[in-house]
């Protein structure tokens, strides 16, 4: 059976309260049965002793008694349920309650039976007589027989006490039950409302509305974490959706121009308007190579952005890696008459070597691309205890201030017309940034038009 958290908590509170009340009532009554019964027996014993002592004091001398006072004591005892008979040493009756008022005696015993049966239906008590010898100056002057309904009995005030206690317990039970249901309902409301809202938000997100966020304020740690998780999920999905839309738009936009050019060139050649000269075919081929490079770059970028957990990390020396790449670029630099130098020292790094190679290649090739003949590109590898730095600096054309914040965006080119000629697709730096970020590093750029550009990549050593 699926129940709401509210119903479950309220029921749980009520159940706990109910069990506690039952336990209290059971313990209270058990206590009453043993301790209160003992107390009553002791109280009755004490009362008997007191009557015996009072009667003993009524002995005057040489077998004479204050009979009037004994009668008063006897009547008072009778009113309390004790049937007293006093005899002297020879066994002669001095005073007997049954003789004095047999009707009242019977009435008292019936009253006691009624009291006990009302408390314990089926109670089996019987009339009991205790004997107490009366001693005066070491001489037994007589004896008192006290008859009562035994082994013990509750008088009206005892029964009233038990009844009041049970009524109080019932009231405590009702109030405790009400309070627990109220607290249970209040607490479960406080828990269930934010959970329900978070779940509603999650359902709307599941239906594709990624702009949804849960704004519930709660002091419950787990619920707060749940809401944050739902909101983070929505944010991630929104970003992914945004990226997906932008990528589709960018790709179609970037591919449209070269494909249209290719299409019109090939149509012209098929229709016989253009002769398919080697030069024209080479131009078409170059365009295809460019499109193919762009597609490959995009594929690589998607891989880096989407597979952050699949880094193949190893320990390697960044200086050595940079040195090898610089060596491979040497002839291209020579051809363009641009100088390349490497500075710095050995730096151990734990990272994905292939992806870091791509970072160095992209930055060095940009240095070559955007530095005119006669310029210089400097690579430098340094580091401290925690971080390793790779700096690629050139004295080329530089990047204008308004372009600097955008150059890491995919397909962004500072000077589109010229960059198209250099074959740049505008993805190289986006790849650099994505790779550095999956390694939890950062990349910064400082540039001045006409002076040069400096890229600084910082990577955590581990
Ligand atoms: P591209 O393939 O166009 O070079 P990138 O993402 O590598 O794409 O670079 C984006 C843009 O940033 C380039 O088009 C260029 O305008 C600018 N840029 C990158 N590196 C440099 C540099 N070293 N000097 C000047 N401009 C640069």
XYZ file of C-alpha atoms and ligand atoms in Angstrom:
489
model
C 0.000 0.000 0.000
C 1.453 3.367 -0.991
C 0.858 6.020 1.624
C 1.945 9.654 1.680
C 4.792 10.639 3.997
C 2.246 12.788 5.842
C -0.141 9.926 6.580
C 2.749 7.642 7.512
C 4.312 10.100 9.953
C 0.987 11.042 11.553
C 0.076 7.371 11.970
C 3.535 6.613 13.374
C 3.257 9.416 15.945
C -0.236 8.332 16.960
C 0.891 4.700 17.211
C 3.904 5.584 19.403
C 1.700 7.736 21.639
C -0.892 4.958 21.863
C 1.713 2.346 22.829
C 3.236 4.688 25.424
C -0.174 5.392 26.928
C -1.040 1.675 27.086
C 2.304 1.019 28.738
C 1.805 3.812 31.264
C -1.725 2.626 32.075
C -0.535 -0.961 32.444
C 2.411 0.001 34.663
C 0.276 2.378 36.762
C -2.340 -0.300 37.380
C 0.243 -2.998 38.122
C 1.901 -0.627 40.565
C -1.474 0.091 42.093
C -2.283 -3.579 42.482
C 0.924 -4.437 44.310
C 1.974 -1.291 46.194
C -1.427 0.206 46.896
C -2.804 -3.116 48.130
C 0.209 -3.459 50.443
C -0.315 0.089 51.635
C -3.996 -0.596 52.387
C -3.163 -3.778 54.331
C -0.579 -1.898 56.403
C -2.993 0.984 56.920
C -5.717 -1.400 58.170
C -3.260 -3.178 60.476
C -2.178 0.175 61.886
C -5.802 1.222 62.399
C -6.540 -2.038 64.257
C -3.538 -1.414 66.544
C -4.767 2.119 67.241
C -8.267 0.857 68.269
C -6.710 -1.861 70.456
C -4.487 0.721 72.151
C -7.480 3.041 72.714
C -9.531 0.206 74.270
C -6.609 -0.860 76.504
C -6.550 2.686 77.905
C -10.167 2.172 79.049
C -9.185 -0.459 81.614
C -9.493 1.181 85.083
C -8.471 -1.384 87.639
C -9.372 -4.765 89.087
C -11.594 -5.827 86.202
C -13.507 -2.549 85.800
C -13.766 -0.755 82.405
C -14.956 2.608 81.079
C -17.766 1.012 79.153
C -19.208 4.280 77.719
C -15.926 5.210 76.102
C -15.427 1.647 74.785
C -18.877 1.935 73.206
C -17.913 5.223 71.550
C -14.708 3.636 70.223
C -16.629 0.573 69.030
C -19.223 2.688 67.191
C -16.490 4.771 65.580
C -14.706 1.553 64.486
C -17.973 0.154 63.161
C -18.418 3.238 61.002
C -15.003 2.449 59.507
C -15.935 -1.160 58.775
C -14.473 -2.817 61.886
C -16.713 -5.013 64.022
C -15.253 -4.996 67.516
C -15.880 -7.334 70.411
C -14.182 -6.718 73.794
C -14.050 -9.472 76.429
C -12.395 -9.469 79.859
C -9.861 -12.022 81.119
C -12.641 -14.398 82.187
C -14.149 -14.317 78.672
C -17.144 -12.170 79.690
C -18.279 -9.812 76.936
C -17.757 -6.148 77.832
C -18.950 -4.722 74.540
C -19.968 -6.363 71.237
C -20.755 -4.430 68.042
C -23.013 -7.217 66.748
C -25.082 -6.994 69.915
C -24.986 -3.185 69.939
C -26.188 -2.803 66.339
C -26.362 -6.011 64.333
C -28.206 -4.278 61.455
C -25.401 -1.746 60.953
C -22.768 -4.535 61.163
C -24.485 -6.457 58.360
C -24.878 -3.272 56.373
C -21.156 -2.432 56.760
C -20.083 -5.904 55.597
C -22.414 -5.716 52.594
C -20.995 -2.284 51.733
C -17.440 -3.620 51.880
C -18.351 -6.598 49.634
C -19.984 -4.185 47.186
C -16.867 -1.971 47.108
C -14.532 -4.889 46.450
C -16.753 -6.498 43.807
C -17.074 -3.162 42.015
C -13.266 -3.078 41.718
C -12.686 -6.827 41.224
C -15.749 -8.596 39.797
C -15.713 -12.163 41.149
C -13.686 -11.097 44.182
C -13.563 -13.851 46.826
C -13.153 -12.239 50.233
C -14.447 -13.429 53.540
C -15.219 -12.160 56.975
C -12.017 -12.340 59.039
C -11.528 -11.966 62.783
C -8.185 -10.913 64.306
C -7.600 -11.271 68.017
C -5.506 -8.848 70.100
C -4.770 -9.593 73.781
C -4.997 -6.566 76.094
C -1.947 -6.317 78.333
C -1.811 -3.955 81.318
C 1.267 -4.115 83.604
C 2.262 -7.590 82.295
C -1.206 -8.943 83.070
C -3.677 -10.006 80.334
C -6.819 -8.131 81.315
C -8.887 -9.144 78.325
C -8.899 -9.296 74.536
C -10.263 -7.441 71.530
C -11.642 -9.249 68.492
C -11.698 -7.138 65.362
C -13.799 -8.490 62.554
C -13.549 -7.118 59.028
C -13.941 -8.122 55.454
C -10.538 -9.569 54.432
C -7.867 -10.150 53.408
C -8.232 -6.400 52.815
C -10.844 -4.027 51.511
C -11.094 -0.649 49.906
C -13.204 1.907 51.627
C -14.995 4.684 49.718
C -12.024 7.091 49.781
C -9.653 4.379 48.512
C -12.010 3.588 45.659
C -12.376 7.302 44.935
C -8.569 7.612 44.758
C -8.323 4.693 42.279
C -11.157 6.082 40.189
C -9.594 9.581 40.078
C -6.223 8.112 39.104
C -7.775 6.142 36.241
C -9.818 9.125 35.065
C -6.642 11.252 35.111
C -4.838 8.558 33.109
C -7.631 8.511 30.524
C -7.448 12.283 30.170
C -3.658 12.194 29.900
C -4.069 9.527 27.195
C -6.589 11.586 25.215
C -4.501 14.774 25.478
C -1.223 12.946 24.626
C -2.896 11.297 21.640
C -4.247 14.620 20.384
C -0.895 16.370 20.892
C 1.007 13.575 19.130
C -1.386 13.567 16.177
C -1.114 17.354 15.972
C 2.714 17.333 16.183
C 2.880 14.415 13.739
C 0.649 16.239 11.272
C 2.622 19.497 11.678
C 6.046 17.837 11.295
C 4.976 15.686 8.381
C 3.518 18.756 6.686
C 6.842 20.547 7.082
C 8.596 17.543 5.531
C 6.113 16.664 2.849
C 5.438 20.134 1.414
C 9.033 20.767 0.185
C 9.352 17.161 -1.018
C 6.092 17.424 -2.960
C 7.209 20.711 -4.492
C 10.618 19.264 -5.425
C 8.872 16.277 -6.967
C 6.508 18.555 -8.937
C 9.524 20.506 -10.219
C 11.270 17.240 -11.176
C 8.140 16.115 -13.043
C 7.992 19.389 -14.986
C 11.720 19.029 -15.792
C 11.059 15.446 -16.948
C 8.436 16.850 -19.345
C 11.141 19.066 -20.891
C 10.701 22.370 -19.088
C 14.346 22.814 -18.054
C 13.826 26.394 -16.837
C 12.014 25.038 -13.724
C 13.718 25.532 -10.340
C 12.549 24.607 -6.846
C 12.615 27.588 -4.505
C 11.430 25.870 -1.338
C 13.042 26.984 1.897
C 13.611 24.124 4.309
C 15.852 23.518 7.290
C 15.953 19.744 6.718
C 19.408 18.818 5.456
C 18.377 15.880 3.264
C 15.489 17.786 1.647
C 17.757 20.767 1.020
C 20.216 18.407 -0.704
C 17.397 16.885 -2.732
C 16.187 20.323 -3.897
C 19.750 21.400 -4.747
C 20.229 18.142 -6.696
C 16.972 18.698 -8.629
C 17.961 22.306 -9.382
C 21.481 21.273 -10.441
C 19.971 18.608 -12.665
C 17.688 21.200 -14.286
C 20.647 23.559 -14.753
C 22.769 20.837 -16.363
C 19.914 19.803 -18.657
C 19.261 23.434 -19.567
C 22.939 23.977 -20.385
C 23.058 20.770 -22.424
C 19.937 21.792 -24.281
C 21.401 25.240 -24.912
C 24.689 23.719 -26.118
C 22.859 21.265 -28.342
C 20.762 24.011 -29.949
C 23.776 26.277 -30.382
C 25.877 23.486 -31.809
C 23.212 22.573 -34.345
C 22.814 26.232 -35.343
C 26.587 26.807 -35.490
C 27.308 23.662 -37.467
C 24.621 24.324 -40.037
C 25.763 27.943 -40.308
C 29.440 27.017 -40.625
C 28.830 24.244 -43.133
C 26.328 26.107 -45.271
C 28.813 28.611 -46.802
C 31.522 26.147 -47.906
C 28.913 23.618 -49.077
C 27.083 26.264 -51.135
C 30.412 27.337 -52.680
C 31.281 23.732 -53.466
C 27.825 23.075 -54.879
C 27.882 26.115 -57.200
C 31.453 25.364 -58.378
C 30.622 21.741 -59.151
C 27.316 22.719 -60.845
C 29.174 25.210 -63.037
C 31.626 22.499 -64.034
C 28.874 19.895 -64.674
C 26.869 22.386 -66.766
C 29.983 23.114 -68.798
C 30.086 26.793 -67.745
C 33.491 26.188 -66.077
C 36.256 24.032 -67.338
C 37.257 21.521 -64.612
C 40.828 22.780 -64.474
C 43.291 21.346 -61.968
C 43.287 24.663 -60.125
C 39.450 24.678 -59.768
C 39.362 21.038 -58.680
C 42.133 21.760 -56.127
C 40.054 24.624 -54.721
C 37.071 22.262 -54.313
C 39.330 19.649 -52.748
C 40.728 22.207 -50.254
C 37.193 23.183 -49.284
C 36.321 19.520 -48.642
C 39.489 19.108 -46.543
C 38.499 22.190 -44.535
C 34.972 20.876 -43.926
C 36.374 17.486 -42.983
C 38.832 19.095 -40.511
C 36.008 21.096 -38.990
C 33.869 17.975 -38.564
C 36.819 16.153 -36.980
C 37.490 19.066 -34.626
C 33.825 19.163 -33.633
C 33.830 15.445 -33.004
C 36.925 15.796 -30.823
C 35.380 18.731 -28.931
C 32.154 16.796 -28.313
C 34.248 13.918 -27.033
C 36.194 16.097 -24.591
C 33.104 17.921 -23.369
C 31.056 14.774 -22.965
C 33.568 12.287 -21.627
C 35.182 14.063 -18.720
C 35.308 10.789 -16.789
C 37.199 8.943 -19.483
C 40.526 10.741 -19.110
C 43.448 8.420 -19.632
C 45.787 9.953 -17.068
C 49.495 9.091 -16.830
C 52.598 10.701 -15.347
C 54.747 12.536 -17.876
C 57.071 15.499 -18.254
C 55.302 18.489 -19.787
C 58.592 20.104 -20.821
C 59.605 17.009 -22.802
C 56.184 16.792 -24.451
C 56.275 20.493 -25.454
C 59.840 20.089 -26.729
C 58.783 17.192 -29.020
C 55.840 19.167 -30.413
C 57.990 22.251 -30.979
C 60.463 20.009 -32.836
C 57.698 18.688 -35.085
C 56.595 22.256 -35.907
C 60.175 23.398 -36.654
C 59.981 23.053 -40.468
C 56.603 24.876 -40.692
C 58.013 27.763 -38.634
C 61.110 27.835 -40.835
C 58.956 27.933 -43.988
C 57.091 30.991 -42.700
C 60.268 32.521 -41.321
C 58.933 32.662 -37.757
C 61.233 31.805 -34.870
C 60.284 29.310 -32.115
C 62.057 28.873 -28.766
C 61.381 26.722 -25.712
C 62.260 27.765 -22.171
C 61.654 26.359 -18.690
C 62.412 23.110 -16.914
C 61.191 19.530 -16.392
C 57.679 19.497 -14.902
C 56.035 16.243 -13.834
C 52.336 16.180 -14.582
C 49.588 13.590 -14.045
C 47.140 14.120 -16.925
C 45.834 12.762 -20.217
C 48.966 13.069 -22.385
C 47.187 12.926 -25.782
C 44.719 15.635 -24.813
C 47.424 17.898 -23.343
C 49.390 17.395 -26.618
C 46.331 18.719 -28.453
C 46.361 21.839 -26.229
C 50.042 22.517 -27.026
C 49.544 21.830 -30.758
C 46.524 24.185 -30.976
C 48.303 27.026 -29.135
C 51.617 26.655 -31.031
C 49.839 26.405 -34.399
C 47.808 29.555 -33.541
C 51.086 31.291 -32.678
C 52.409 30.314 -36.081
C 49.167 31.246 -37.882
C 48.788 34.722 -36.357
C 52.468 35.774 -36.277
C 53.805 37.320 -39.455
C 57.128 36.471 -41.032
C 60.068 37.603 -38.925
C 58.146 37.182 -35.676
C 58.861 34.921 -32.731
C 56.816 32.360 -30.738
C 58.067 31.500 -27.244
C 56.950 28.434 -25.291
C 57.739 28.211 -21.592
C 57.080 25.392 -19.087
C 57.264 26.284 -15.373
C 55.559 25.204 -12.178
C 55.338 25.259 -8.416
C 54.432 22.635 -5.838
C 50.824 22.215 -6.925
C 50.517 23.715 -10.405
C 52.247 23.341 -13.750
C 52.180 26.248 -16.221
C 52.512 26.316 -19.973
C 52.941 29.749 -21.566
C 52.768 30.250 -25.333
C 53.611 33.802 -26.278
C 54.005 35.481 -29.677
C 54.739 38.933 -31.007
C 52.142 38.588 -33.769
C 49.045 40.562 -34.709
C 47.319 40.337 -31.302
C 43.576 40.243 -30.552
C 41.371 43.308 -30.108
C 39.952 43.998 -26.657
C 36.339 43.253 -27.646
C 37.302 39.888 -29.204
C 39.317 38.634 -26.221
C 36.307 37.475 -24.124
C 34.917 35.464 -27.084
C 37.885 33.686 -28.579
C 37.276 30.503 -26.538
C 33.752 30.240 -27.969
C 33.424 27.615 -30.672
C 33.398 29.011 -34.270
C 34.460 32.446 -33.057
C 37.030 34.094 -35.271
C 38.369 37.546 -34.529
C 38.656 38.371 -38.193
C 36.340 36.046 -40.081
C 37.285 36.916 -43.656
C 40.994 36.593 -43.094
C 40.754 33.570 -40.853
C 38.756 31.718 -43.454
C 41.760 32.093 -45.719
C 44.119 30.771 -43.048
C 41.876 27.725 -42.789
C 40.865 28.439 -39.177
C 37.520 26.935 -38.155
C 37.283 28.701 -34.786
C 37.222 25.472 -32.800
C 40.885 25.211 -31.742
C 40.644 27.370 -28.607
C 37.259 25.868 -27.614
C 39.050 22.492 -27.618
C 41.918 23.965 -25.540
C 39.489 25.329 -22.965
C 37.439 22.117 -22.768
C 40.553 19.941 -22.274
C 42.013 22.274 -19.617
C 38.695 22.397 -17.758
C 38.205 18.628 -17.621
C 41.653 18.584 -15.985
C 40.367 21.171 -13.457
C 42.836 23.750 -14.775
C 42.442 27.210 -16.302
C 43.510 29.073 -19.416
C 44.051 32.825 -19.619
C 44.852 35.162 -22.458
C 46.530 38.570 -22.529
C 46.785 40.313 -25.867
C 47.489 43.693 -27.420
C 46.801 44.407 -31.074
C 50.062 44.791 -32.964
C 52.169 43.709 -29.974
C 51.348 40.072 -29.441
C 49.426 37.472 -27.524
C 50.195 35.346 -24.467
C 48.236 32.223 -23.452
C 48.825 30.835 -19.960
C 47.569 27.324 -19.204
C 47.614 26.289 -15.520
C 47.102 22.629 -14.638
C 47.050 20.925 -11.259
C 50.073 18.618 -10.984
C 47.948 15.673 -9.775
P 41.020 29.268 -35.467
O 40.903 27.916 -36.039
O 40.231 30.307 -36.192
O 42.406 29.670 -35.183
P 40.790 29.225 -32.640
O 39.685 28.785 -31.770
O 42.094 28.565 -32.510
O 40.253 29.150 -34.095
O 40.983 30.769 -32.393
C 39.894 31.640 -32.360
C 40.280 33.016 -32.815
O 41.143 33.594 -31.838
C 41.092 33.000 -34.063
O 40.221 33.016 -35.177
C 41.908 34.260 -33.955
O 41.161 35.381 -34.413
C 42.127 34.406 -32.461
N 43.485 33.943 -32.068
C 43.784 32.745 -31.532
N 45.121 32.666 -31.262
C 45.661 33.848 -31.607
C 46.981 34.409 -31.563
N 48.009 33.700 -31.104
N 47.163 35.653 -32.030
C 46.093 36.343 -32.487
N 44.848 35.889 -32.573
C 44.603 34.672 -32.135
